[in-house]
Amino acid sequence: MARRRVYRELDPAASPTLSVSNRVIVALISFSIGISVIGTEPTIRDQWGRELTLIDIAIAVVFAVEYVLRAWCAVKTQKFGGSSGLLRYVLTPMAVIDLIAFMPTLITFGATDVFLVRAVKFAQLMRLGKFGRYSHAFATIALALRRCRGELIAGAGLALLILIGAATLLYLVEGEAQPEQFGSIPRALWWATITLTTVGYGDVVPHTLMGKLMGGLVAIASVGIVALPSGIIAGSFVEARRALSRKRRTFRAARDRRSRATSKPPPPRSRPTIPARRNESARVPKAPRR
């Protein structure tokens, strides 16, 4: 009974609205992100460094307790049941994010190494990923990416092919004119990368006529490369949103059926009793016999 109550408090999918515990956790995530960002300012860190550290430790302890409670409840669910259920839960993406949210802070408590402190700050900013559990929008995006991962992998492979091809072409036509920038395919990859991503820093540009012609063709092709994954994700996002809407409607319908089944039916209304009518003929006096 206690495990079920904790599960309903911590799992956003167990109820249509966020519970009090989940609202507190969301507020702590937002507050911890603000503290981590402010703590990178040297003037604030020098004056309030000890207080900020204590706040980070307290928030990390709360997240650690949340992680343990979620694992304790997960092993009793159908998805993570069995002997290896705990291991399967620990390896899920959200569980890994929950672990990163508190583990580096607790392990490196009192560390003074600059790189280690900055790495811990980066790990604390990973707490933003915890919002994915509480937002339907994040769930829709995650489902959309899972559904179109094959198309995205194919698009990434096509982009890589065009990237290497563009670097090879500029190496052939610009290698002699600019050996420092295009003297090899790895050097030309920098120009191909910033061109295909439509960034165009302008620090490396072709000078020859053939190089400019090839560069223009690559720039035109880059527009299609950037638009391809956008269209794939947009179409998958629409389908994922419809699927999640159907899932939520099914969840509400099942919840309503359970509530109707558990509620006691009203007692049957008793009908008023109507007295039976006596035989009218019995009231008529019999004629005397002669």
XYZ file of C-alpha atoms in Angstrom:
290
model
C 0.000 0.000 0.000
C 2.786 2.424 0.870
C 4.650 1.559 -2.331
C 1.553 2.226 -4.416
C 1.015 5.569 -2.707
C 4.638 6.599 -3.346
C 4.309 5.497 -6.965
C 1.224 7.674 -7.452
C 3.033 10.621 -5.885
C 6.188 10.340 -8.014
C 4.978 9.042 -11.369
C 3.387 11.827 -13.472
C 1.589 9.229 -15.615
C -0.308 7.908 -12.593
C -2.577 10.959 -12.488
C -3.770 13.535 -15.043
C -2.243 16.410 -13.015
C 1.055 16.753 -11.164
C 1.016 15.695 -7.541
C 2.313 17.895 -4.734
C 5.591 15.941 -4.611
C 6.178 16.351 -8.331
C 5.463 20.077 -8.120
C 8.029 20.399 -5.348
C 10.585 18.489 -7.434
C 9.933 20.714 -10.465
C 10.439 23.797 -8.298
C 13.688 22.326 -6.918
C 14.962 21.616 -10.440
C 14.323 25.212 -11.503
C 15.868 26.580 -8.316
C 18.950 24.354 -8.597
C 19.531 25.398 -12.209
C 19.413 29.049 -11.166
C 21.829 28.411 -8.295
C 24.246 26.572 -10.598
C 24.198 29.389 -13.155
C 24.648 32.114 -10.545
C 27.431 30.159 -8.846
C 29.661 30.485 -11.904
C 29.982 34.242 -11.335
C 33.274 34.822 -9.420
C 32.021 37.814 -7.425
C 28.966 35.916 -6.178
C 30.946 32.715 -5.590
C 33.565 34.533 -3.510
C 30.933 36.090 -1.260
C 28.308 33.337 -1.056
C 30.315 30.263 -2.057
C 29.751 28.340 1.197
C 26.004 28.975 1.222
C 25.634 27.996 -2.443
C 27.563 24.792 -1.802
C 25.319 23.845 1.114
C 22.233 24.497 -0.994
C 23.642 22.305 -3.782
C 24.297 19.499 -1.309
C 20.788 19.733 0.156
C 19.173 19.638 -3.279
C 21.386 16.709 -4.314
C 20.287 14.778 -1.204
C 16.626 15.373 -2.104
C 17.259 14.148 -5.654
C 19.067 11.092 -4.263
C 16.078 10.218 -2.083
C 13.798 10.691 -5.097
C 16.005 8.361 -7.159
C 15.908 5.627 -4.504
C 12.135 5.896 -4.115
C 11.585 5.714 -7.873
C 13.765 2.602 -8.116
C 11.940 1.087 -5.139
C 8.581 1.595 -6.850
C 9.750 0.612 -10.345
C 10.731 -2.953 -9.434
C 7.108 -3.703 -8.531
C 5.682 -2.557 -11.847
C 4.999 -4.884 -14.740
C 7.566 -3.180 -16.991
C 10.500 -3.560 -14.585
C 9.464 -6.696 -12.749
C 11.626 -9.795 -12.386
C 15.160 -10.408 -11.194
C 16.754 -7.977 -13.665
C 14.077 -5.293 -13.342
C 16.188 -2.984 -11.188
C 19.084 -3.128 -13.659
C 16.773 -2.397 -16.580
C 15.322 0.585 -14.746
C 18.750 1.963 -13.819
C 19.795 1.862 -17.473
C 16.799 3.813 -18.747
C 17.594 7.344 -20.008
C 15.527 9.113 -17.357
C 17.113 7.061 -14.560
C 20.582 7.946 -15.870
C 19.638 11.635 -15.883
C 18.325 11.303 -12.328
C 21.619 9.733 -11.285
C 23.693 12.467 -12.934
C 21.529 15.081 -11.204
C 22.928 14.265 -7.751
C 25.863 11.834 -7.946
C 28.668 14.235 -9.125
C 27.668 16.822 -6.513
C 27.857 14.332 -3.651
C 31.049 12.616 -4.844
C 33.051 15.811 -5.429
C 31.971 17.571 -2.236
C 34.869 19.721 -1.031
C 36.871 19.447 -4.274
C 38.972 22.473 -5.244
C 40.202 21.505 -8.707
C 38.936 24.060 -11.221
C 38.222 21.577 -13.995
C 36.426 19.236 -11.601
C 34.288 22.043 -10.238
C 33.323 23.116 -13.758
C 32.519 19.515 -14.680
C 30.206 19.310 -11.661
C 28.492 22.527 -12.766
C 27.933 21.005 -16.179
C 26.491 17.865 -14.555
C 24.155 20.027 -12.488
C 22.880 21.720 -15.628
C 21.953 18.245 -16.866
C 19.110 18.457 -14.361
C 17.219 20.222 -17.126
C 16.645 16.750 -18.557
C 14.496 15.921 -15.534
C 11.824 18.205 -16.927
C 11.218 15.611 -19.648
C 9.351 13.440 -17.168
C 6.843 16.161 -16.285
C 6.096 17.715 -19.676
C 3.805 16.253 -22.330
C 5.666 18.335 -24.932
C 8.971 16.628 -24.104
C 7.259 13.244 -24.238
C 5.850 14.095 -27.666
C 9.266 15.155 -28.972
C 10.922 12.019 -27.577
C 8.286 9.798 -29.193
C 8.646 11.661 -32.493
C 12.422 11.186 -32.486
C 12.074 7.488 -31.705
C 9.615 6.997 -34.542
C 11.739 8.737 -37.171
C 15.177 7.597 -36.002
C 15.627 5.469 -39.111
C 14.966 8.391 -41.426
C 17.204 10.656 -39.341
C 20.055 8.144 -39.503
C 19.636 7.943 -43.273
C 19.635 11.744 -43.498
C 22.773 11.950 -41.351
C 24.485 9.424 -43.600
C 23.568 11.472 -46.678
C 24.881 14.636 -45.018
C 28.151 12.901 -44.152
C 28.515 11.705 -47.735
C 27.966 15.210 -49.116
C 30.339 16.649 -46.494
C 33.204 14.369 -47.492
C 32.427 14.853 -51.189
C 32.508 18.642 -50.876
C 35.798 18.541 -48.967
C 37.285 16.266 -51.627
C 36.191 18.532 -54.484
C 37.633 21.649 -52.855
C 40.824 19.759 -52.094
C 41.163 18.954 -55.808
C 40.446 22.436 -57.168
C 41.842 24.633 -54.358
C 44.607 22.510 -52.901
C 47.402 24.132 -54.902
C 46.095 27.689 -54.589
C 45.528 27.509 -50.815
C 47.563 24.672 -49.316
C 47.033 25.923 -45.758
C 43.251 25.842 -46.011
C 42.622 23.155 -48.663
C 45.932 21.267 -48.774
C 44.262 18.041 -47.570
C 40.785 16.610 -47.190
C 40.812 17.006 -43.371
C 41.705 20.701 -43.792
C 38.957 21.168 -46.376
C 36.453 19.537 -44.011
C 36.323 22.706 -41.937
C 35.134 24.745 -44.920
C 32.683 22.000 -45.928
C 31.250 21.837 -42.386
C 30.589 25.544 -42.001
C 29.186 25.699 -45.534
C 26.822 22.732 -45.214
C 25.544 24.009 -41.869
C 24.905 27.426 -43.498
C 27.039 29.142 -40.837
C 29.594 30.609 -43.235
C 32.203 32.188 -40.983
C 34.102 33.484 -44.012
C 37.542 32.667 -42.598
C 38.113 30.021 -45.315
C 36.766 30.720 -48.835
C 37.691 29.471 -52.317
C 39.645 31.874 -54.541
C 39.777 30.173 -57.948
C 36.908 30.247 -60.436
C 36.374 26.494 -60.274
C 36.543 26.598 -56.481
C 33.895 29.303 -56.309
C 31.674 27.322 -58.682
C 32.002 24.192 -56.548
C 31.460 26.247 -53.408
C 28.220 27.669 -54.812
C 26.909 24.189 -55.641
C 27.763 22.957 -52.157
C 26.030 25.973 -50.602
C 22.860 25.274 -52.599
C 22.945 21.595 -51.586
C 23.336 22.592 -47.942
C 19.868 24.185 -47.942
C 18.300 20.822 -48.741
C 20.446 19.038 -46.168
C 19.262 21.382 -43.417
C 15.606 21.215 -44.501
C 15.510 17.405 -44.782
C 15.606 16.510 -41.055
C 13.278 19.395 -40.235
C 10.565 17.971 -42.486
C 11.090 14.454 -41.141
C 10.824 15.567 -37.519
C 7.796 17.789 -38.220
C 5.837 14.934 -39.811
C 6.766 12.533 -37.044
C 5.869 15.131 -34.409
C 2.309 15.392 -35.744
C 1.897 11.602 -35.684
C 3.362 11.356 -32.170
C 1.025 14.056 -30.900
C -1.986 12.192 -32.242
C -0.762 8.930 -30.705
C -0.264 10.515 -27.281
C -3.683 12.157 -27.482
C -5.275 8.769 -28.147
C -3.283 7.280 -25.275
C -4.437 9.983 -22.854
C -8.063 9.508 -23.929
C -7.732 5.768 -23.379
C -6.191 6.383 -19.959
C -9.029 8.689 -18.928
C -11.662 6.238 -20.182
C -10.047 3.364 -18.252
C -9.823 5.514 -15.127
C -13.501 6.444 -15.405
C -14.455 2.780 -15.819
C -12.441 1.840 -12.723
C -14.022 4.627 -10.710
C -17.508 3.526 -11.767
C -16.703 -0.103 -10.968
C -15.383 0.665 -7.482
C -18.194 3.041 -6.550
C -21.137 1.393 -4.736
C -24.364 1.255 -6.710
C -27.258 3.189 -5.179
C -29.784 1.119 -3.218
C -32.822 0.119 -5.250
C -35.825 2.321 -4.762
C -38.627 0.527 -2.953
C -41.951 0.683 -4.685
C -44.977 1.579 -2.569
C -47.131 -1.412 -1.812
C -50.650 -1.250 -3.169
C -53.186 -3.031 -1.022
C -54.935 -5.803 -2.804
C -58.483 -5.070 -3.709
C -61.122 -7.276 -2.170
C -63.635 -9.030 -4.284
C -66.474 -6.612 -4.822
C -68.933 -9.462 -5.088
C -68.154 -10.472 -1.546
C -69.556 -7.204 -0.264
C -72.998 -7.702 -1.883
C -75.318 -9.395 0.641
C -76.886 -12.580 -0.502
C -80.622 -12.725 -1.044
C -82.522 -14.627 1.660
C -83.863 -17.960 0.709
C -87.586 -18.369 0.451
